[in-house]
Every structure is written in structure tokens, then in C-alpha cells.
PDB file of C-alpha atoms and ligand atoms in Angstrom:
ATOM      1  CA  UNK A1425      62.665  54.112  87.420  1.00  0.00           C
ATOM      2  CA  UNK A1426      62.537  51.261  90.169  1.00  0.00           C
ATOM      3  CA  UNK A1427      63.520  52.499  93.787  1.00  0.00           C
ATOM      4  CA  UNK A1428      66.513  50.358  93.830  1.00  0.00           C
ATOM      5  CA  UNK A1429      67.957  51.817  90.435  1.00  0.00           C
ATOM      6  CA  UNK A1430      66.905  55.241  92.024  1.00  0.00           C
ATOM      7  CA  UNK A1431      68.791  54.701  94.918  1.00  0.00           C
ATOM      8  CA  UNK A1432      71.813  53.547  92.960  1.00  0.00           C
ATOM      9  CA  UNK A1433      71.525  56.545  90.822  1.00  0.00           C
ATOM     10  CA  UNK A1434      71.176  58.955  93.751  1.00  0.00           C
ATOM     11  CA  UNK A1435      74.549  57.211  95.507  1.00  0.00           C
ATOM     12  CA  UNK A1436      76.382  57.886  92.291  1.00  0.00           C
ATOM     13  CA  UNK A1437      75.336  61.370  92.100  1.00  0.00           C
ATOM     14  CA  UNK A1438      76.406  62.100  95.735  1.00  0.00           C
ATOM     15  CA  UNK A1439      79.860  60.522  94.891  1.00  0.00           C
ATOM     16  CA  UNK A1440      80.207  62.524  91.772  1.00  0.00           C
ATOM     17  CA  UNK A1441      79.655  65.314  93.965  1.00  0.00           C
ATOM     18  CA  UNK A1442      81.947  64.465  96.344  1.00  0.00           C
ATOM     19  CA  UNK A1443      84.482  63.509  93.833  1.00  0.00           C
ATOM     20  CA  UNK A1444      84.451  66.860  92.484  1.00  0.00           C
ATOM     21  CA  UNK A1445      84.795  68.327  96.185  1.00  0.00           C
ATOM     22  CA  UNK A1446      81.452  70.055  95.887  1.00  0.00           C
ATOM     23  CA  UNK A1447      80.882  69.161  99.176  1.00  0.00           C
ATOM     24  CA  UNK A1448      77.971  71.507 100.237  1.00  0.00           C
ATOM     25  CA  UNK A1449      75.900  70.270  97.600  1.00  0.00           C
ATOM     26  CA  UNK A1450      76.612  66.530  97.930  1.00  0.00           C
ATOM     27  CA  UNK A1451      75.597  67.387 101.761  1.00  0.00           C
ATOM     28  CA  UNK A1452      72.330  68.877 100.816  1.00  0.00           C
ATOM     29  CA  UNK A1453      71.685  66.476  98.105  1.00  0.00           C
ATOM     30  CA  UNK A1454      68.974  64.230  99.923  1.00  0.00           C
ATOM     31  CA  UNK A1455      67.123  67.172 101.417  1.00  0.00           C
ATOM     32  CA  UNK A1456      67.052  69.080  98.079  1.00  0.00           C
ATOM     33  CA  UNK A1457      65.819  66.199  96.196  1.00  0.00           C
ATOM     34  CA  UNK A1458      63.007  65.677  98.903  1.00  0.00           C
ATOM     35  CA  UNK A1459      62.230  69.194  98.636  1.00  0.00           C
ATOM     36  CA  UNK A1460      61.884  69.226  94.670  1.00  0.00           C
ATOM     37  CA  UNK A1461      59.620  66.177  94.986  1.00  0.00           C
ATOM     38  CA  UNK A1462      57.260  67.995  97.319  1.00  0.00           C
ATOM     39  CA  UNK A1463      57.416  71.240  95.508  1.00  0.00           C
ATOM     40  CA  UNK A1464      57.169  69.541  92.027  1.00  0.00           C
ATOM     41  CA  UNK A1465      60.358  71.296  91.157  1.00  0.00           C
ATOM     42  CA  UNK A1466      61.878  71.193  87.395  1.00  0.00           C
ATOM     43  CA  UNK A1467      65.292  69.615  86.803  1.00  0.00           C
ATOM     44  CA  UNK A1468      66.552  73.053  85.992  1.00  0.00           C
ATOM     45  CA  UNK A1469      65.072  74.273  89.280  1.00  0.00           C
ATOM     46  CA  UNK A1470      66.910  71.326  91.167  1.00  0.00           C
ATOM     47  CA  UNK A1471      70.075  71.964  89.522  1.00  0.00           C
ATOM     48  CA  UNK A1472      70.246  75.889  90.084  1.00  0.00           C
ATOM     49  CA  UNK A1473      69.272  75.369  94.039  1.00  0.00           C
ATOM     50  CA  UNK A1474      72.385  72.894  94.239  1.00  0.00           C
ATOM     51  CA  UNK A1475      74.588  74.791  92.606  1.00  0.00           C
ATOM     52  CA  UNK A1476      73.531  77.962  94.353  1.00  0.00           C
ATOM     53  CA  UNK A1477      74.598  76.236  97.595  1.00  0.00           C
ATOM     54  CA  UNK A1478      77.623  75.072  96.419  1.00  0.00           C
ATOM     55  CA  UNK A1479      78.792  78.596  94.981  1.00  0.00           C
ATOM     56  CA  UNK A1480      77.696  80.431  98.332  1.00  0.00           C
ATOM     57  CA  UNK A1481      79.652  77.826 100.428  1.00  0.00           C
ATOM     58  CA  UNK A1482      82.834  78.613  98.311  1.00  0.00           C
ATOM     59  CA  UNK A1483      82.379  82.074  98.305  1.00  0.00           C
ATOM     60  CA  UNK A1484      82.233  82.120 102.060  1.00  0.00           C
ATOM     61  CA  UNK A1485      85.376  79.824 102.063  1.00  0.00           C
ATOM     62  CA  UNK A1486      87.221  82.174 100.038  1.00  0.00           C
ATOM     63  CA  UNK A1487      86.228  85.232 101.964  1.00  0.00           C
ATOM     64  CA  UNK A1488      87.371  83.474 105.079  1.00  0.00           C
ATOM     65  CA  UNK A1489      90.770  82.648 103.542  1.00  0.00           C
ATOM     66  CA  UNK A1490      91.393  85.968 102.334  1.00  0.00           C
ATOM     67  CA  UNK A1491      90.423  87.556 105.753  1.00  0.00           C
ATOM     68  CA  UNK A1492      93.214  84.884 107.322  1.00  0.00           C
ATOM     69  CA  UNK A1493      95.457  85.775 104.902  1.00  0.00           C
ATOM     70  CA  UNK A1494      95.181  89.533 105.568  1.00  0.00           C
ATOM     71  CA  UNK A1495      95.692  89.299 109.194  1.00  0.00           C
ATOM     72  CA  UNK A1496      93.483  92.203 110.717  1.00  0.00           C
ATOM     73  CA  UNK A1497      94.283  92.204 114.107  1.00  0.00           C
ATOM     74  CA  UNK A1498      90.529  92.971 115.175  1.00  0.00           C
ATOM     75  CA  UNK A1499      87.514  92.702 112.861  1.00  0.00           C
ATOM     76  CA  UNK A1500      86.076  96.331 112.578  1.00  0.00           C
ATOM     77  CA  UNK A1501      83.526  97.451 110.090  1.00  0.00           C
ATOM     78  CA  UNK A1502      82.063 100.790 108.844  1.00  0.00           C
ATOM     79  CA  UNK A1503      78.578  99.895 110.332  1.00  0.00           C
ATOM     80  CA  UNK A1504      80.540  99.739 113.917  1.00  0.00           C
ATOM     81  CA  UNK A1505      81.567 103.204 113.461  1.00  0.00           C
ATOM     82  CA  UNK A1506      79.979 105.986 115.393  1.00  0.00           C
ATOM     83  CA  UNK A1507      80.212 108.906 113.021  1.00  0.00           C
ATOM     84  CA  UNK A1508      78.249 111.246 115.229  1.00  0.00           C
ATOM     85  CA  UNK A1509      81.375 110.914 117.735  1.00  0.00           C
ATOM     86  CA  UNK A1510      83.596 112.184 115.225  1.00  0.00           C
ATOM     87  CA  UNK A1511      81.814 114.985 113.416  1.00  0.00           C
ATOM     88  CA  UNK A1512      85.543 116.367 111.883  1.00  0.00           C
ATOM     89  CA  UNK A1513      85.031 113.313 109.557  1.00  0.00           C
ATOM     90  CA  UNK A1514      83.561 114.208 106.142  1.00  0.00           C
ATOM     91  CA  UNK A1515      80.951 111.440 105.581  1.00  0.00           C
ATOM     92  CA  UNK A1516      80.811 112.259 102.125  1.00  0.00           C
ATOM     93  CA  UNK A1517      84.435 111.225 101.472  1.00  0.00           C
ATOM     94  CA  UNK A1518      83.760 108.179 103.871  1.00  0.00           C
ATOM     95  CA  UNK A1519      80.813 107.238 101.497  1.00  0.00           C
ATOM     96  CA  UNK A1520      82.684 107.685  98.658  1.00  0.00           C
ATOM     97  CA  UNK A1521      85.344 105.578  99.984  1.00  0.00           C
ATOM     98  CA  UNK A1522      82.920 102.667 100.902  1.00  0.00           C
ATOM     99  CA  UNK A1523      81.859 102.553  97.331  1.00  0.00           C
ATOM    100  CA  UNK A1524      85.557 100.920  96.809  1.00  0.00           C
ATOM    101  CA  UNK A1525      86.192 102.976  93.828  1.00  0.00           C
ATOM    102  CA  UNK A1526      89.571 103.772  95.322  1.00  0.00           C
ATOM    103  CA  UNK A1527      90.699 100.421  95.013  1.00  0.00           C
ATOM    104  CA  UNK A1528      89.613  99.883  91.316  1.00  0.00           C
ATOM    105  CA  UNK A1529      91.507 103.372  90.749  1.00  0.00           C
ATOM    106  CA  UNK A1530      94.581 102.511  92.774  1.00  0.00           C
ATOM    107  CA  UNK A1531      94.359 105.802  94.882  1.00  0.00           C
ATOM    108  CA  UNK A1532      95.612 105.859  98.569  1.00  0.00           C
ATOM    109  CA  UNK A1533      93.855 106.635 101.585  1.00  0.00           C
ATOM    110  CA  UNK A1534      95.769 108.630 104.408  1.00  0.00           C
ATOM    111  CA  UNK A1535      94.108 108.717 107.729  1.00  0.00           C
ATOM    112  CA  UNK A1536      96.005 111.307 109.961  1.00  0.00           C
ATOM    113  CA  UNK A1537      95.247 112.502 113.560  1.00  0.00           C
ATOM    114  CA  UNK A1538      95.895 112.036 117.139  1.00  0.00           C
ATOM    115  CA  UNK A1539      95.423 108.527 118.854  1.00  0.00           C
ATOM    116  CA  UNK A1540      92.073 107.129 119.585  1.00  0.00           C
ATOM    117  CA  UNK A1541      90.074 108.962 117.268  1.00  0.00           C
ATOM    118  CA  UNK A1542      89.272 105.558 115.151  1.00  0.00           C
ATOM    119  CA  UNK A1543      92.158 105.877 112.135  1.00  0.00           C
ATOM    120  CA  UNK A1544      92.890 102.167 112.561  1.00  0.00           C
ATOM    121  CA  UNK A1545      89.395 101.205 112.953  1.00  0.00           C
ATOM    122  CA  UNK A1546      88.499 102.961 109.651  1.00  0.00           C
ATOM    123  CA  UNK A1547      91.276 101.466 108.086  1.00  0.00           C
ATOM    124  CA  UNK A1548      90.532  98.046 108.845  1.00  0.00           C
ATOM    125  CA  UNK A1549      86.728  98.802 108.143  1.00  0.00           C
ATOM    126  CA  UNK A1550      87.838  99.925 104.529  1.00  0.00           C
ATOM    127  CA  UNK A1551      90.256  96.972 104.025  1.00  0.00           C
ATOM    128  CA  UNK A1552      87.616  94.489 105.281  1.00  0.00           C
ATOM    129  CA  UNK A1553      85.273  95.901 102.934  1.00  0.00           C
ATOM    130  CA  UNK A1554      87.514  95.374 100.211  1.00  0.00           C
ATOM    131  CA  UNK A1555      88.086  91.794 101.380  1.00  0.00           C
ATOM    132  CA  UNK A1556      84.623  91.033 101.158  1.00  0.00           C
ATOM    133  CA  UNK A1557      84.157  92.620  97.755  1.00  0.00           C
ATOM    134  CA  UNK A1558      86.603  89.896  96.640  1.00  0.00           C
ATOM    135  CA  UNK A1559      90.194  91.798  96.602  1.00  0.00           C
ATOM    136  CA  UNK A1560      93.134  90.543  98.176  1.00  0.00           C
ATOM    137  CA  UNK A1561      94.458  92.743 101.143  1.00  0.00           C
ATOM    138  CA  UNK A1562      96.905  92.840 103.928  1.00  0.00           C
ATOM    139  CA  UNK A1563      97.192  94.519 107.427  1.00  0.00           C
ATOM    140  CA  UNK A1564     100.359  95.436 108.831  1.00  0.00           C
ATOM    141  CA  UNK A1565     102.050  98.077 111.051  1.00  0.00           C
ATOM    142  CA  UNK A1566     104.617 100.259 109.647  1.00  0.00           C
ATOM    143  CA  UNK A1567     106.931  98.776 112.610  1.00  0.00           C
ATOM    144  CA  UNK A1568     106.270  95.226 111.552  1.00  0.00           C
ATOM    145  CA  UNK A1569     106.653  95.793 107.693  1.00  0.00           C
ATOM    146  CA  UNK A1570     110.025  97.195 108.355  1.00  0.00           C
ATOM    147  CA  UNK A1571     111.192  94.774 110.645  1.00  0.00           C
ATOM    148  CA  UNK A1572     109.951  91.789 108.835  1.00  0.00           C
ATOM    149  CA  UNK A1573     111.496  93.174 105.591  1.00  0.00           C
ATOM    150  CA  UNK A1574     114.727  93.668 107.085  1.00  0.00           C
ATOM    151  CA  UNK A1575     115.131  90.177 108.798  1.00  0.00           C
ATOM    152  CA  UNK A1576     114.035  88.552 105.079  1.00  0.00           C
ATOM    153  CA  UNK A1577     116.787  90.729 103.546  1.00  0.00           C
ATOM    154  CA  UNK A1578     119.303  89.332 106.191  1.00  0.00           C
ATOM    155  CA  UNK A1579     118.166  85.837 105.224  1.00  0.00           C
ATOM    156  CA  UNK A1580     118.316  86.689 101.630  1.00  0.00           C
ATOM    157  CA  UNK A1581     114.589  86.578 100.903  1.00  0.00           C
ATOM    158  CA  UNK A1582     113.802  90.134 100.856  1.00  0.00           C
ATOM    159  CA  UNK A1583     112.149  90.012  97.209  1.00  0.00           C
ATOM    160  CA  UNK A1584     110.039  87.039  97.979  1.00  0.00           C
ATOM    161  CA  UNK A1585     108.861  89.007 101.315  1.00  0.00           C
ATOM    162  CA  UNK A1586     108.086  92.076  99.262  1.00  0.00           C
ATOM    163  CA  UNK A1587     105.419  90.069  97.445  1.00  0.00           C
ATOM    164  CA  UNK A1588     103.315  90.113 100.608  1.00  0.00           C
ATOM    165  CA  UNK A1589     103.426  93.565 100.488  1.00  0.00           C
ATOM    166  CA  UNK A1590     102.971  94.455  96.952  1.00  0.00           C
ATOM    167  CA  UNK A1591     100.802  91.543  95.564  1.00  0.00           C
ATOM    168  CA  UNK A1592      97.472  92.511  97.524  1.00  0.00           C
ATOM    169  CA  UNK A1593      95.067  95.124  95.975  1.00  0.00           C
ATOM    170  CA  UNK A1594      94.977  96.827  99.165  1.00  0.00           C
ATOM    171  CA  UNK A1595      97.814  97.263 101.840  1.00  0.00           C
ATOM    172  CA  UNK A1596      96.739  98.741 105.086  1.00  0.00           C
ATOM    173  CA  UNK A1597      99.817 100.174 106.890  1.00  0.00           C
ATOM    174  CA  UNK A1598      99.154 101.117 110.569  1.00  0.00           C
ATOM    175  CA  UNK A1599     100.945 103.626 112.759  1.00  0.00           C
ATOM    176  CA  UNK A1600     103.437 105.165 110.584  1.00  0.00           C
ATOM    177  CA  UNK A1601     105.203 107.846 112.453  1.00  0.00           C
ATOM    178  CA  UNK A1602     104.625 106.576 116.059  1.00  0.00           C
ATOM    179  CA  UNK A1603     108.382 105.619 116.080  1.00  0.00           C
ATOM    180  CA  UNK A1604     111.151 107.453 114.103  1.00  0.00           C
ATOM    181  CA  UNK A1605     112.401 105.358 111.266  1.00  0.00           C
ATOM    182  CA  UNK A1606     116.136 105.219 110.458  1.00  0.00           C
ATOM    183  CA  UNK A1607     117.732 105.485 106.923  1.00  0.00           C
ATOM    184  CA  UNK A1608     117.165 101.385 106.612  1.00  0.00           C
ATOM    185  CA  UNK A1609     113.668 101.583 107.484  1.00  0.00           C
ATOM    186  CA  UNK A1610     112.885 104.389 105.598  1.00  0.00           C
ATOM    187  CA  UNK A1611     114.289 102.959 102.565  1.00  0.00           C
ATOM    188  CA  UNK A1612     112.055  99.695 103.011  1.00  0.00           C
ATOM    189  CA  UNK A1613     108.874 102.147 103.279  1.00  0.00           C
ATOM    190  CA  UNK A1614     110.008 103.812 100.191  1.00  0.00           C
ATOM    191  CA  UNK A1615     110.337 100.408  98.161  1.00  0.00           C
ATOM    192  CA  UNK A1616     106.815  99.569  99.024  1.00  0.00           C
ATOM    193  CA  UNK A1617     105.411 102.813  98.388  1.00  0.00           C
ATOM    194  CA  UNK A1618     107.112 103.160  94.995  1.00  0.00           C
ATOM    195  CA  UNK A1619     106.322  99.577  94.156  1.00  0.00           C
ATOM    196  CA  UNK A1620     102.710 100.099  94.718  1.00  0.00           C
ATOM    197  CA  UNK A1621     102.700 103.301  93.291  1.00  0.00           C
ATOM    198  CA  UNK A1622      99.669 103.403  90.700  1.00  0.00           C
ATOM    199  CA  UNK A1623      99.420  99.729  90.844  1.00  0.00           C
ATOM    200  CA  UNK A1624      97.480  99.069  94.160  1.00  0.00           C
ATOM    201  CA  UNK A1625      96.197 101.040  97.063  1.00  0.00           C
ATOM    202  CA  UNK A1626      97.661 101.800 100.345  1.00  0.00           C
ATOM    203  CA  UNK A1627      95.646 102.677 103.373  1.00  0.00           C
ATOM    204  CA  UNK A1628      97.862 104.210 105.826  1.00  0.00           C
ATOM    205  CA  UNK A1629      97.218 105.698 109.383  1.00  0.00           C
ATOM    206  CA  UNK A1630      99.683 108.051 111.226  1.00  0.00           C
ATOM    207  CA  UNK A1631      99.553 110.331 113.912  1.00  0.00           C
ATOM    208  CA  UNK A1632     101.902 112.800 112.430  1.00  0.00           C
ATOM    209  CA  UNK A1633     101.404 115.523 109.786  1.00  0.00           C
ATOM    210  CA  UNK A1634     103.009 115.522 106.556  1.00  0.00           C
ATOM    211  CA  UNK A1635     105.139 118.644 107.949  1.00  0.00           C
ATOM    212  CA  UNK A1636     106.539 116.254 110.797  1.00  0.00           C
ATOM    213  CA  UNK A1637     107.450 113.416 108.210  1.00  0.00           C
ATOM    214  CA  UNK A1638     111.040 114.611 108.059  1.00  0.00           C
ATOM    215  CA  UNK A1639     111.202 113.874 111.565  1.00  0.00           C
ATOM    216  CA  UNK A1640     109.685 110.750 111.275  1.00  0.00           C
ATOM    217  CA  UNK A1641     112.272 109.477 108.451  1.00  0.00           C
ATOM    218  CA  UNK A1642     115.967 110.295 109.051  1.00  0.00           C
ATOM    219  CA  UNK A1643     116.312 110.957 105.632  1.00  0.00           C
ATOM    220  CA  UNK A1644     114.686 114.172 104.410  1.00  0.00           C
ATOM    221  CA  UNK A1645     115.192 113.099 100.731  1.00  0.00           C
ATOM    222  CA  UNK A1646     113.708 109.635 101.061  1.00  0.00           C
ATOM    223  CA  UNK A1647     110.503 111.315 103.295  1.00  0.00           C
ATOM    224  CA  UNK A1648     109.964 113.654 100.390  1.00  0.00           C
ATOM    225  CA  UNK A1649     109.840 110.965  97.878  1.00  0.00           C
ATOM    226  CA  UNK A1650     107.655 108.837 100.063  1.00  0.00           C
ATOM    227  CA  UNK A1651     105.138 111.721 100.492  1.00  0.00           C
ATOM    228  CA  UNK A1652     105.142 112.700  97.059  1.00  0.00           C
ATOM    229  CA  UNK A1653     103.934 109.139  95.723  1.00  0.00           C
ATOM    230  CA  UNK A1654     101.599 108.660  98.835  1.00  0.00           C
ATOM    231  CA  UNK A1655     100.186 112.008  98.202  1.00  0.00           C
ATOM    232  CA  UNK A1656      99.696 111.679  94.393  1.00  0.00           C
ATOM    233  CA  UNK A1657      96.278 110.371  93.627  1.00  0.00           C
ATOM    234  CA  UNK A1658      95.300 110.189  97.433  1.00  0.00           C
ATOM    235  CA  UNK A1659      92.404 110.912  99.638  1.00  0.00           C
ATOM    236  CA  UNK A1660      93.432 112.477 102.746  1.00  0.00           C
ATOM    237  CA  UNK A1661      91.300 112.242 105.965  1.00  0.00           C
ATOM    238  CA  UNK A1662      92.350 114.428 108.804  1.00  0.00           C
ATOM    239  CA  UNK A1663      90.545 113.159 111.897  1.00  0.00           C
ATOM    240  CA  UNK A1664      90.665 115.562 114.838  1.00  0.00           C
ATOM    241  CA  UNK A1665      88.519 115.758 118.055  1.00  0.00           C
ATOM    242  CA  UNK A1666      88.534 113.422 120.949  1.00  0.00           C
ATOM    243  CA  UNK A1667      89.530 109.949 121.714  1.00  0.00           C
ATOM    244  CA  UNK A1668      87.004 107.406 121.463  1.00  0.00           C
ATOM    245  CA  UNK A1669      89.013 105.234 124.058  1.00  0.00           C
ATOM    246  CA  UNK A1670      88.854 107.940 126.854  1.00  0.00           C
ATOM    247  CA  UNK A1671      85.205 109.261 125.992  1.00  0.00           C
ATOM    248  CA  UNK A1672      83.779 107.772 129.013  1.00  0.00           C
ATOM    249  CA  UNK A1673      86.524 109.611 131.173  1.00  0.00           C
ATOM    250  CA  UNK A1674      85.887 113.034 129.384  1.00  0.00           C
ATOM    251  CA  UNK A1675      81.938 112.403 129.859  1.00  0.00           C
ATOM    252  CA  UNK A1676      82.753 111.989 133.672  1.00  0.00           C
ATOM    253  CA  UNK A1677      84.184 115.034 133.869  1.00  0.00           C
ATOM    254  CA  UNK A1678      81.169 116.891 132.677  1.00  0.00           C
ATOM    255  CA  UNK A1679      82.808 118.480 129.855  1.00  0.00           C
ATOM    256  CA  UNK A1680      80.939 116.260 127.339  1.00  0.00           C
ATOM    257  CA  UNK A1681      82.476 115.519 123.911  1.00  0.00           C
TER     258      UNK A1681
HETATM  259  P1  ADP B1854      93.599 105.326 116.369  1.00  0.00           P
HETATM  260  O1  ADP B1854      93.934 104.412 115.458  1.00  0.00           O
HETATM  261  O2  ADP B1854      93.138 106.624 115.981  1.00  0.00           O
HETATM  262  O3  ADP B1854      94.549 105.591 117.696  1.00  0.00           O
HETATM  263  P2  ADP B1854      91.538 103.092 117.026  1.00  0.00           P
HETATM  264  O4  ADP B1854      90.929 103.307 115.757  1.00  0.00           O
HETATM  265  O5  ADP B1854      92.333 102.461 117.312  1.00  0.00           O
HETATM  266  O6  ADP B1854      92.220 105.015 117.063  1.00  0.00           O
HETATM  267  O7  ADP B1854      90.164 103.671 118.123  1.00  0.00           O
HETATM  268  C1  ADP B1854      90.324 103.326 119.534  1.00  0.00           C
HETATM  269  C2  ADP B1854      89.053 102.362 119.814  1.00  0.00           C
HETATM  270  O8  ADP B1854      88.033 103.130 119.669  1.00  0.00           O
HETATM  271  C3  ADP B1854      89.148 101.203 118.707  1.00  0.00           C
HETATM  272  O9  ADP B1854      88.501  99.942 119.696  1.00  0.00           O
HETATM  273  C4  ADP B1854      87.859 101.586 117.801  1.00  0.00           C
HETATM  274  O10 ADP B1854      87.045 100.649 117.271  1.00  0.00           O
HETATM  275  C5  ADP B1854      86.954 102.516 118.711  1.00  0.00           C
HETATM  276  N1  ADP B1854      86.681 103.837 118.111  1.00  0.00           N
HETATM  277  C6  ADP B1854      87.182 104.750 117.702  1.00  0.00           C
HETATM  278  N2  ADP B1854      86.653 105.744 117.242  1.00  0.00           N
HETATM  279  C7  ADP B1854      85.276 105.024 117.016  1.00  0.00           C
HETATM  280  C8  ADP B1854      83.908 105.577 116.735  1.00  0.00           C
HETATM  281  N3  ADP B1854      83.908 106.925 116.017  1.00  0.00           N
HETATM  282  N4  ADP B1854      82.894 104.902 116.851  1.00  0.00           N
HETATM  283  C9  ADP B1854      83.086 103.524 117.115  1.00  0.00           C
HETATM  284  N5  ADP B1854      84.151 103.020 117.612  1.00  0.00           N
HETATM  285  C10 ADP B1854      85.346 103.703 117.581  1.00  0.00           C
HETATM  286 MG1   MG B1855      95.602 103.214 115.468  1.00  0.00          MG
END
């Protein structure tokens, strides 16, 4: 092939890639062809490399999109978590959860314990791990969940808003029980829990044990119904121990952990 013809073919190829929105492949085309020439790569190898570049770029873009959608307030991972600091936490259970089989099996994960022990960190880390594995996830505090559904209800868009919370494979509900919930709020929580029941996982954090949930929810019957559905097919992690936030203070007092 003459070099003029070669240049035209190259140009067309780049245009095809751009038209098909294979942007990463288009960007790397020149460098990859140069490299192929140097390494005497076959046509199959060139194609494979170019498509691999595009696949990786697409995968990374989709992950960024899912993470943006999910609205995690901070990026926390299981690798960031110091398990030595929290010996009450069952590592075998955490490691089983990190396989994400709970998502496949639509099991719930309930993280219970006092403030500062890492409940939100672990809930976020499980949610982010699922997001990285390709699942759609969503993070919301119990208070925001209730407030958003109630205001959507007043605007007549509750059913639409509900999809935000029922659609994702994992819904992280943070801080249930910090504030008491009135009848209306309890009903919204019930709606979400029952609609997701056996359809999708809930990862929930609470500073209250189940025995106290009657006080969290104004309505005992609704509280019972919520606990019933949440607990069926759930992994419960009771996190005890000291607050990670005040660990330096405790250390400074010479009491150790
Ligand atoms: P909780 O939700 O139980 O109140 P958080 O998950 O918000 O606690 O933890 C408080 C802070 O301490 C967060 O910044 C969290 O990342 C950090 N943290 C808590 N426990 C650990 C731990 N064992 N290892 C590393 N960081 C931790
Ligand atoms: Mg928390």
C-alpha cells in the first residue's frame, strides 16, 4: 500500500472509531499501530489491544457513573478498615460478606452498635464493593429517606421517588434510630423494607438494638413488621467496643483501647 493510501485508511479508521464513540480506542490508535509495527504484532493482536483499551475505559466510566449515582458521602473501603481496632467484629462474617454473595442472595446486612465504632464505614465499604463489582447501589440516611419520600408524596411523585430506593441491588440506609420516627415516617420505612423484601439487599446501620425499635417507631405494629422483614434472611453484626473517633483521647488517658 502506498503511504498516501495508508494515511487515508488510517484517517478513515480513526473517524470510524470516533463515530462509534470508541473514544479511547481512537485516541490510542496511532500509538498502538506504531507499537504493532515495532513488535510485528498480528492483526488479531492489534484488534484485541485496541478493544481492550476501549473496554477498560468504558468499565471505568460506568463505575464512576454508578458511584456518582449512589451518593456515598465519603469513599471508604474494607481495606481502609482496621479490624484489629474492633476485635468484637467477626472477621469470618465480614470476609463472607465481602464475597458479595449477600447481594446475589438478596440478604440484608444489619450493623448495630454505639456511635463511632465503624458502622457507616463498613456499610459504605460493602456498598462500594458491590458498586465496583457492577451492581447498582444507593446510600441514604434514614432521615433523608423519610424526608424525601414525604416531600415527593406531597408533590404527587412518591411512586417515582420510590424507584430510587427500590431499583438498586443494594440500598444502604444509614442511622436508623438516631431520631424517633413518627407514624408517617415509620410507614415510609415499612414501604421500602417490604418492597425490597427478597428482591434486593438492604445494608442498614443503627445505634439501637432491636429491643429498642419499639421506641424508635411510634407504631409498635409497624416496628414489628419492619424488624420481621429486615431480619428474615439477614446477617446481623453487633459492633461493640470503643469509638474510633475518640481513640486518641482514650489513648492519651492511658487507658489504652
Ligand atoms: P459509626 O457509623 O459507627 O458511628 P463511623 O463508621 O462513622 O462510625 O466511624 C467514624 C470514623 O472512624 C469514620 O471516619 C471511620 O472511617 C473511622 N473508623 C471507625 N472504625 C474504624 C476502623 N476500625 N478502622 C479504620 N477507620 C475506622
Ligand atoms: Mg454512622
